[in-house]
Tab-separated table of C-alpha atoms in Angstrom:
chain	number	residue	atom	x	y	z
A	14	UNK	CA	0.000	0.000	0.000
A	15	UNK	CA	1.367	3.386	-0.880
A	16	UNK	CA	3.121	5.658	1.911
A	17	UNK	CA	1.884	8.620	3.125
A	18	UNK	CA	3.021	11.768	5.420
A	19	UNK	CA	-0.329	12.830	7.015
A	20	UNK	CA	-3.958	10.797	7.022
A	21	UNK	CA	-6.865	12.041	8.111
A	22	UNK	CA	-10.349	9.969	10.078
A	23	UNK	CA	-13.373	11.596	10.304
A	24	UNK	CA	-16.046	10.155	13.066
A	25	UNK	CA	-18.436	10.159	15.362
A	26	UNK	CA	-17.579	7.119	17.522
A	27	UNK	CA	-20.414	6.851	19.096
A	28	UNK	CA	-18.930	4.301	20.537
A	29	UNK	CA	-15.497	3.938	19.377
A	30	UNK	CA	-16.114	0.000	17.954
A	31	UNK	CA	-13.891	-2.128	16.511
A	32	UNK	CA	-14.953	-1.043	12.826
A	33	UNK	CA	-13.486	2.520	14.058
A	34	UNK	CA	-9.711	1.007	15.426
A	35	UNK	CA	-9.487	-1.003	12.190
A	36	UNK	CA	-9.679	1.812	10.182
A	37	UNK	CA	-7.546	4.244	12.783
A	38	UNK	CA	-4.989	1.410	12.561
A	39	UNK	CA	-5.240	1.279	8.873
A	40	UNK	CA	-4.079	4.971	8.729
A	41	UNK	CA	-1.332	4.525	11.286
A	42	UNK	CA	-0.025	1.530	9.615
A	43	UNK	CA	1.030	3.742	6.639
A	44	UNK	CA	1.152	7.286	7.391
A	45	UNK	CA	3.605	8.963	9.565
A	46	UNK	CA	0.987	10.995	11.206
A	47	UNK	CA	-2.610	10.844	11.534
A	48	UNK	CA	-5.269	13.216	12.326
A	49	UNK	CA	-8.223	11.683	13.739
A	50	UNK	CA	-11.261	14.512	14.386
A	51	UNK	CA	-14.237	13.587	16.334
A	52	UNK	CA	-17.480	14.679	14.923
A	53	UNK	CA	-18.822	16.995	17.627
A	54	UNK	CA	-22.739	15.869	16.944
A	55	UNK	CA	-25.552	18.503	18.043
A	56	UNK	CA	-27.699	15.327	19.057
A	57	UNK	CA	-24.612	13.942	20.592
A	58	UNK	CA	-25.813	10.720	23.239
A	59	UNK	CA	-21.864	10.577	24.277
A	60	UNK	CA	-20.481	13.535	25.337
A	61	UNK	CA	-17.359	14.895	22.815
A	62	UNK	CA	-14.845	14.825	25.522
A	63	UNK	CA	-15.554	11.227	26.228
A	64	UNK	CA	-15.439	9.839	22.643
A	65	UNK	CA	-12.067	12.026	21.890
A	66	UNK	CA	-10.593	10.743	25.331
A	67	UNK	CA	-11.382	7.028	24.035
A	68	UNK	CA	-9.628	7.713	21.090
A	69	UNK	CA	-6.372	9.384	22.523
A	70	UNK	CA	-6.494	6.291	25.329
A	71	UNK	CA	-6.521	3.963	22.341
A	72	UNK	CA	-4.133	5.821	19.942
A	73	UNK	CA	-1.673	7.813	21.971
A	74	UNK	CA	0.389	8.604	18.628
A	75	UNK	CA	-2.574	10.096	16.558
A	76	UNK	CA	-3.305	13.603	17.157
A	77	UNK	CA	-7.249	14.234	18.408
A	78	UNK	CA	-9.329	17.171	17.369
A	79	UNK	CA	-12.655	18.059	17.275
A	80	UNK	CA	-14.797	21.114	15.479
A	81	UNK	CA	-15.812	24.058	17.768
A	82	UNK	CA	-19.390	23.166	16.726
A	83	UNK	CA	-21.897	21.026	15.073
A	84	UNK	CA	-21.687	20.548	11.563
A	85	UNK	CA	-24.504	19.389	9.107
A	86	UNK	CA	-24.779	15.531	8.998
A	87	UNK	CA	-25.626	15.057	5.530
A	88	UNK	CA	-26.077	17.116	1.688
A	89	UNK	CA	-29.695	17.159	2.102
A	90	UNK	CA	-29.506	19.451	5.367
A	91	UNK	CA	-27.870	22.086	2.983
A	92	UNK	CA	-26.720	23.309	-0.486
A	93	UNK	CA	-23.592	24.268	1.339
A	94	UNK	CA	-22.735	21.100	2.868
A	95	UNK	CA	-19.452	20.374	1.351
A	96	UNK	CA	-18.735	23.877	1.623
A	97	UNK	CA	-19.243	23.875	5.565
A	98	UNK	CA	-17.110	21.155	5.678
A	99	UNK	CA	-14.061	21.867	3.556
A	100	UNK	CA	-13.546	25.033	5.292
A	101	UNK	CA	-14.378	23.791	8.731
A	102	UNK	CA	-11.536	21.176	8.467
A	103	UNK	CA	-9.092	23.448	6.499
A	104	UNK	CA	-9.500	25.576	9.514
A	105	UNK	CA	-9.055	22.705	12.126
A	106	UNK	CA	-6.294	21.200	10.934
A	107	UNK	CA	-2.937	22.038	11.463
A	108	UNK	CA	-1.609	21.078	7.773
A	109	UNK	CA	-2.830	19.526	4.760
A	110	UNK	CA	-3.690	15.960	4.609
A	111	UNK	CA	-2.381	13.556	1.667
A	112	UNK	CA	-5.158	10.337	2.405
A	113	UNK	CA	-8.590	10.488	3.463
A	114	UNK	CA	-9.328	6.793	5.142
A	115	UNK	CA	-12.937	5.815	5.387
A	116	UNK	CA	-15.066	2.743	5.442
A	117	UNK	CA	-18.566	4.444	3.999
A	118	UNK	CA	-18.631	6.312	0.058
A	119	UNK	CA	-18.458	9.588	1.515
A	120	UNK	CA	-15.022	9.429	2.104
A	121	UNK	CA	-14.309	9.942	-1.972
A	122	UNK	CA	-16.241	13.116	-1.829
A	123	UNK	CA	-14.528	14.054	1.743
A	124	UNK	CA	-10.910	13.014	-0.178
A	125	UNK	CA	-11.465	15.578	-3.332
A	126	UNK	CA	-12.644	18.808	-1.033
A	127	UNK	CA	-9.581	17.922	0.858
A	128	UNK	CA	-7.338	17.101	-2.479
A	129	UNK	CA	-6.331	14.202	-0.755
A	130	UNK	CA	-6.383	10.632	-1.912
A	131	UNK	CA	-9.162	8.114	-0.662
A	132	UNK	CA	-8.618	4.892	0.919
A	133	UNK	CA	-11.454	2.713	1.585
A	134	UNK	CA	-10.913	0.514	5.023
A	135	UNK	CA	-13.729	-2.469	5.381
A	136	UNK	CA	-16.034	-1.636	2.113
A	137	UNK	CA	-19.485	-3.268	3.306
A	138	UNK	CA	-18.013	-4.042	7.120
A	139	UNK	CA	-17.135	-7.560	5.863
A	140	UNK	CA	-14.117	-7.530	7.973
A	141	UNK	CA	-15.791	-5.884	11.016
A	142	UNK	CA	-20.159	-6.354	10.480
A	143	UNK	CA	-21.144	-4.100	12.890
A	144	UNK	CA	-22.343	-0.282	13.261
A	145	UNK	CA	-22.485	1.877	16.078
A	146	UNK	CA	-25.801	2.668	15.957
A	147	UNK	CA	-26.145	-1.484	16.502
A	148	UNK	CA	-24.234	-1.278	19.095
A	149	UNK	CA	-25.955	1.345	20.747
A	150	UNK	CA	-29.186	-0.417	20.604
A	151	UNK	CA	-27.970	-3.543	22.338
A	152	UNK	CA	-24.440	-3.001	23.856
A	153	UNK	CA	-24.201	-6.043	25.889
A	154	UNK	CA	-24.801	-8.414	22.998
A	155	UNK	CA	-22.313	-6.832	20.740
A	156	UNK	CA	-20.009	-6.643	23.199
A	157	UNK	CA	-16.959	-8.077	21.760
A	158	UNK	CA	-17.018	-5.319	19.048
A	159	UNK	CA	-16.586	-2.741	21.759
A	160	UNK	CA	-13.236	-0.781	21.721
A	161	UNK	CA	-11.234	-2.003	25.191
A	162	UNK	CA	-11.429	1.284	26.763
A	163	UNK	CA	-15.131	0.847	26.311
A	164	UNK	CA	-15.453	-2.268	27.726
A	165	UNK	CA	-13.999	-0.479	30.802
A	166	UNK	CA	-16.354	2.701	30.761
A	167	UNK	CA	-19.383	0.739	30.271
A	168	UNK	CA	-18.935	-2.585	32.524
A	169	UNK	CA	-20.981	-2.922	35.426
A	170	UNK	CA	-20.901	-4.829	38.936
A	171	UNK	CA	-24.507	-4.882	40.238
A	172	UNK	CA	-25.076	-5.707	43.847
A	173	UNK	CA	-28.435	-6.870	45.343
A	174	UNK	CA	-29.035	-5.438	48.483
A	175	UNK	CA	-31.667	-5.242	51.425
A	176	UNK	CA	-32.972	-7.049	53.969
A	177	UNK	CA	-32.956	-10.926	54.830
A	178	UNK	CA	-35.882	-12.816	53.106
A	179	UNK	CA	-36.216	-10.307	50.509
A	180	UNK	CA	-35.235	-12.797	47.561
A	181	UNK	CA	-32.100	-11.539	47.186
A	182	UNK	CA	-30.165	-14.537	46.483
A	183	UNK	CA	-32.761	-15.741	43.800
A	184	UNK	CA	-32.780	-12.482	42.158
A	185	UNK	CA	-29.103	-12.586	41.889
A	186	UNK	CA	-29.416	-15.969	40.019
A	187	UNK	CA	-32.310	-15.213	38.173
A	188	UNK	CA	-30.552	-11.983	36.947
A	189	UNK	CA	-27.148	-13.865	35.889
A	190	UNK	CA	-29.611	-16.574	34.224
A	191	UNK	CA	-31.065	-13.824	31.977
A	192	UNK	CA	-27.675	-11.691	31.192
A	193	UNK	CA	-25.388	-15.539	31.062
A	194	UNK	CA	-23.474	-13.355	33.178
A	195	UNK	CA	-21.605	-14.424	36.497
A	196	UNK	CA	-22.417	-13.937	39.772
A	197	UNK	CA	-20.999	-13.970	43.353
A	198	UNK	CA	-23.148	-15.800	46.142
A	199	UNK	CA	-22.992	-13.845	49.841
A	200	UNK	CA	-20.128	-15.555	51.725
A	201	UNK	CA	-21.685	-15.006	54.922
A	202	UNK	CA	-23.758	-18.125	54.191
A	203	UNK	CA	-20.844	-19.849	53.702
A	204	UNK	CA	-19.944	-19.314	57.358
A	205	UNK	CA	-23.284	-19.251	58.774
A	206	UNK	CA	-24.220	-22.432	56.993
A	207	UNK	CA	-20.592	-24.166	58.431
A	208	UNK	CA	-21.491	-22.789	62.121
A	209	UNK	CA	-25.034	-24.190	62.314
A	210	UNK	CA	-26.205	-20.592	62.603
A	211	UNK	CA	-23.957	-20.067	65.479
A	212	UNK	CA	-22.139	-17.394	64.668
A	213	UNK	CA	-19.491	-14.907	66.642
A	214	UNK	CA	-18.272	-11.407	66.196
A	215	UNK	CA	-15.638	-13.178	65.219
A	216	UNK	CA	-16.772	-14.405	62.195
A	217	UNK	CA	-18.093	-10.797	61.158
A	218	UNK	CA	-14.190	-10.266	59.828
A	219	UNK	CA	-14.153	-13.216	58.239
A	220	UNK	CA	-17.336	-12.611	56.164
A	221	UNK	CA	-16.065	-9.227	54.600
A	222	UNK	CA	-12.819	-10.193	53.856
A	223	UNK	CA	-13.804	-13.495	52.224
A	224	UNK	CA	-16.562	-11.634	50.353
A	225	UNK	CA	-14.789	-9.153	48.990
A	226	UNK	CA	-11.907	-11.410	47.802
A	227	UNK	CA	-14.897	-13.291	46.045
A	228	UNK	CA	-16.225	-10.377	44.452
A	229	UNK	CA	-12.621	-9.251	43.141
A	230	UNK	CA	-12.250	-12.878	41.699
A	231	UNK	CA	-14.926	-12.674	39.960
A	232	UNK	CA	-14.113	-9.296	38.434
A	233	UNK	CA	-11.026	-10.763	36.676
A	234	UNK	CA	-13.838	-12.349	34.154
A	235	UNK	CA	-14.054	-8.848	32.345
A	236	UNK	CA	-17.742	-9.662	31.401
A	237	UNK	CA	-20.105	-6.799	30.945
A	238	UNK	CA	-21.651	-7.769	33.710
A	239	UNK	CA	-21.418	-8.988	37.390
A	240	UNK	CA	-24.278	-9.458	40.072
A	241	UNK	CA	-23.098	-9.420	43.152
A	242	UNK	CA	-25.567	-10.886	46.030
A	243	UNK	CA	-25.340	-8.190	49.298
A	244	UNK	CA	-22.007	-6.146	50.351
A	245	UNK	CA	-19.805	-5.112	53.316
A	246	UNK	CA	-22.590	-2.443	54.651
A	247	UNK	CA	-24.864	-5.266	55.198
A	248	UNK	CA	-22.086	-6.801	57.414
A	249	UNK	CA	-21.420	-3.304	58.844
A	250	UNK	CA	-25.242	-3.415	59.498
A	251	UNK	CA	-25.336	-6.845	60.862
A	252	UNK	CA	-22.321	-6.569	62.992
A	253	UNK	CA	-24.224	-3.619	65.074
A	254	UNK	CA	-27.571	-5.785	65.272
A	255	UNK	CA	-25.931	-8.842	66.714
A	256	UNK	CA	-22.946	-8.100	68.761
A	257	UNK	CA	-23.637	-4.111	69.177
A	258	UNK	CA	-20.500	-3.678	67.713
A	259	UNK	CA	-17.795	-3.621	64.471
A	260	UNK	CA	-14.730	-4.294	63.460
A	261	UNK	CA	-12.510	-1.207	62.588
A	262	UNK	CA	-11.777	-3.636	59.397
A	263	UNK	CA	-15.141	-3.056	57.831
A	264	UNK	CA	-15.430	0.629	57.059
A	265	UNK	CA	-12.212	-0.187	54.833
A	266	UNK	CA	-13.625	-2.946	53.038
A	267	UNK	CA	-16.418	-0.532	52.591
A	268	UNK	CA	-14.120	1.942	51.251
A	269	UNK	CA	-12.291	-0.368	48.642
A	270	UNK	CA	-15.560	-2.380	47.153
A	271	UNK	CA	-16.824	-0.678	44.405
A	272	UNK	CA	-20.536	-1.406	42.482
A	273	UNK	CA	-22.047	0.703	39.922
A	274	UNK	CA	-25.348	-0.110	40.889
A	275	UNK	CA	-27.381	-1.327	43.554
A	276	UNK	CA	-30.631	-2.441	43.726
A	277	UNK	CA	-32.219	-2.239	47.160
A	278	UNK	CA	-35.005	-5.327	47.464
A	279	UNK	CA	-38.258	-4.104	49.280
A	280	UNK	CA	-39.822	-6.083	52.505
A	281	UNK	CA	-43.252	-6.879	50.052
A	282	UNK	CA	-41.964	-10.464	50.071
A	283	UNK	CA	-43.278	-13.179	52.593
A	284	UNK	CA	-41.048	-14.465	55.400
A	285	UNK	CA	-39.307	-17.527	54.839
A	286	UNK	CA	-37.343	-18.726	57.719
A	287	UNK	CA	-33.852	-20.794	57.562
A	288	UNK	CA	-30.801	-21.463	59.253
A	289	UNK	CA	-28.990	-17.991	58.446
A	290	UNK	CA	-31.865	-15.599	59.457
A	291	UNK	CA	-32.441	-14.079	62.867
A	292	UNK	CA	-35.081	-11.094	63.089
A	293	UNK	CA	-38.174	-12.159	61.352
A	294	UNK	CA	-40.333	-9.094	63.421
A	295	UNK	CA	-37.546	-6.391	62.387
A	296	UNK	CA	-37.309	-6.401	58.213
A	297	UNK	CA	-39.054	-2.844	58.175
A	298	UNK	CA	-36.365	-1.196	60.487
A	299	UNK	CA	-33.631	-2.800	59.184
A	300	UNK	CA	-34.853	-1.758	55.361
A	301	UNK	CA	-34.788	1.625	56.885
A	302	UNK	CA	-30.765	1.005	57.554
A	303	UNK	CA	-30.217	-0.366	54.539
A	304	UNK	CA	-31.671	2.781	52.732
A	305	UNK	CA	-30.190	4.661	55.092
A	306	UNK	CA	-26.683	3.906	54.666
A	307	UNK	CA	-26.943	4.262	50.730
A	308	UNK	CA	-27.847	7.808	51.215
A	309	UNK	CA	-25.799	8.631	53.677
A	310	UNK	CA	-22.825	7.585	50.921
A	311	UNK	CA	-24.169	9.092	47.890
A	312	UNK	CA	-24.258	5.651	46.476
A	313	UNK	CA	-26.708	4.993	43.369
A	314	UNK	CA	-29.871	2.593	43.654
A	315	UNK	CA	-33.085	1.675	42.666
A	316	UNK	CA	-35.704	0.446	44.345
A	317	UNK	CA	-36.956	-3.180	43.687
A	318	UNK	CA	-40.694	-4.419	44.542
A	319	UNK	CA	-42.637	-6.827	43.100
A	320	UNK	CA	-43.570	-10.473	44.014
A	321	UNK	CA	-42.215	-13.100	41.526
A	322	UNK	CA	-41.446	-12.492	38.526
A	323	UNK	CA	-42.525	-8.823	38.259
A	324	UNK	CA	-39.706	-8.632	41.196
A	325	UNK	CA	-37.446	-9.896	38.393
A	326	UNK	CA	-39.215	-7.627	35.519
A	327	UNK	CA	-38.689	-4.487	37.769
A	328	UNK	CA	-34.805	-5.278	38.298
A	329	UNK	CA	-34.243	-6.379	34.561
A	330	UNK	CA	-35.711	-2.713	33.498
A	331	UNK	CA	-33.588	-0.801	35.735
A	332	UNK	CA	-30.417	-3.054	34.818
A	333	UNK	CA	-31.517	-2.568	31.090
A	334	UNK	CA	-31.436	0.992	31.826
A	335	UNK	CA	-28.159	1.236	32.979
A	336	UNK	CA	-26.886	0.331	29.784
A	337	UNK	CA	-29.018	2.813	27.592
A	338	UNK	CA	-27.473	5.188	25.576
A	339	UNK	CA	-29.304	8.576	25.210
């Protein structure tokens, strides 16, 4: 392929896919510099900054720029359309350019008002068949064509959260189920289930620590997503109900979890007793912790009601939701 000084990529990368880095790459592979501008859309569902910031991340060598304002999208907008553009991108960039790469026609029309020559990257996305408006639409299931630095901006660790005999656990499986995502059962029934129920404060250290080790584990998966069933508040909560008391151990373990999400299970559900529950008269007060605690540390949640499967409706909405771009 022939040689050239500068190259120039025009998109909106909306999200940056792997369609975009084969063609970004294409230009780097045989130009010794590449301008890479970053449509800046008036309808824009991904901030500029964001989309520019994935591109820099994933091509430190190519130089990043972006118009001062939004452009027409397409000839039909305007009579003027090339005309906007040629002079918009004289303007922005910094010299001439010799190649034009693009994967879509326009790029020949793009290549002449620039007097550059075209190079078409992935005519027809045989190479790469995805867009990102397909993306958009259902990110989780096109997942793999997500640019790395997107994977890491858009994965999520959910944790169910609440009160005993909410349905916590099953909603945790039910929600992996539905996803085929992972999930991380709560290791305090590990220990409570080993005891007999007989548990000491103790064992309170144990929990957290072995939890969060669990949770970290699981994180090394990469998925989109990982459901995580309760969290080191609950223990912090727990510890105070039982022995009147913490360990210093569990505000840090607090500190150092991180979930994007948590979904906080209402008390609509019927008691059912076993072997690791203790305050059957109490769920309303200690919902009333639970909330309280999440407010108390800024941290985001929704509210989850419902008996049965609207339970698991309601949760699958809000999780969908999380993933919804603009």
């Amino acid at each position: 392929m022939k040689h050239y000084n500068t190259g120039f990529v025009l998109g909106k990368f909306c999200p940056l896919h792997r369609g975009h880095m084969l063609l970004i790459q294409r230009a780097l592979n045989v130009c010794d510099l590449v301008y890479v501008v970053v449509d800046n859309i008036m309808d824009e569902v991904i901030p500029v900054k964001q989309r520019m910031q994935w591109v820099k991340h994933q091509y430190p060598t190519s130089v990043v720029l972006t118009q001062s304002h939004p452009l027409p999208q397409d000839p039909s907008e305007t009579p003027f359309f090339w005309d906007i553009w040629r002079e918009e991108l004289l303007r922005l960039l910094p010299q001439s350019v010799d190649a034009v790469f693009a994967s879509e026609p326009y790029g020949a029309r793009l290549a002449k008002e620039l007097s550059a020559d075209f190079v078409m990257v992935d005519s027809g996305r045989q190479i790469v068949p995805v867009s990102a408006t397909l993306i958009r639409q259902d990110i989780i299931g096109q997942w793999q064509y997500l640019a790395p630095i997107v994977q890491d901006d858009f994965r999520k660790t959910i944790c169910i959260y609440g009160p005993e005999s909410t349905g916590k656990s099953t909603l945790t499986k039910q929600l992996a189920d539905h996803y085929h995502m992972p999930y991380v059962e709560e290791y305090a029934k590990q220990v409570i289930d080993s005891k007999k129920g007989d548990i000491g404060f103790e064992d309170i250290e144990l929990i957290v620590e072995g939890h969060f080790k669990a949770v970290e584990d699981a994180r090394q998966q990469n998925t989109p997503l990982l459901f995580v069933d309760t969290d080191a508040i609950i223990s912090k909560l727990w510890s105070n109900e039982l022995f009147g008391k913490e360990s210093p151990v569990i505000e840090d373990y607090i500190a150092k979890q991180h979930f994007d999400h948590y979904l906080l299970l209402d008390v609509d559900l019927p008691w059912v007793d076993a072997i690791h529950r203790y305050r059957p008269k109490e769920r309303e007060s200690f919902f009333r912790k639970c909330e309280e605690q999440l407010i108390k540390r800024g941290i985001s949640y929704t509210l989850i009601r419902g008996e049965n499967e609207q339970r698991l409706i309601n949760a699958i909405k809000c999780v969908d939701g999380l993933f919804k771009i603009g």
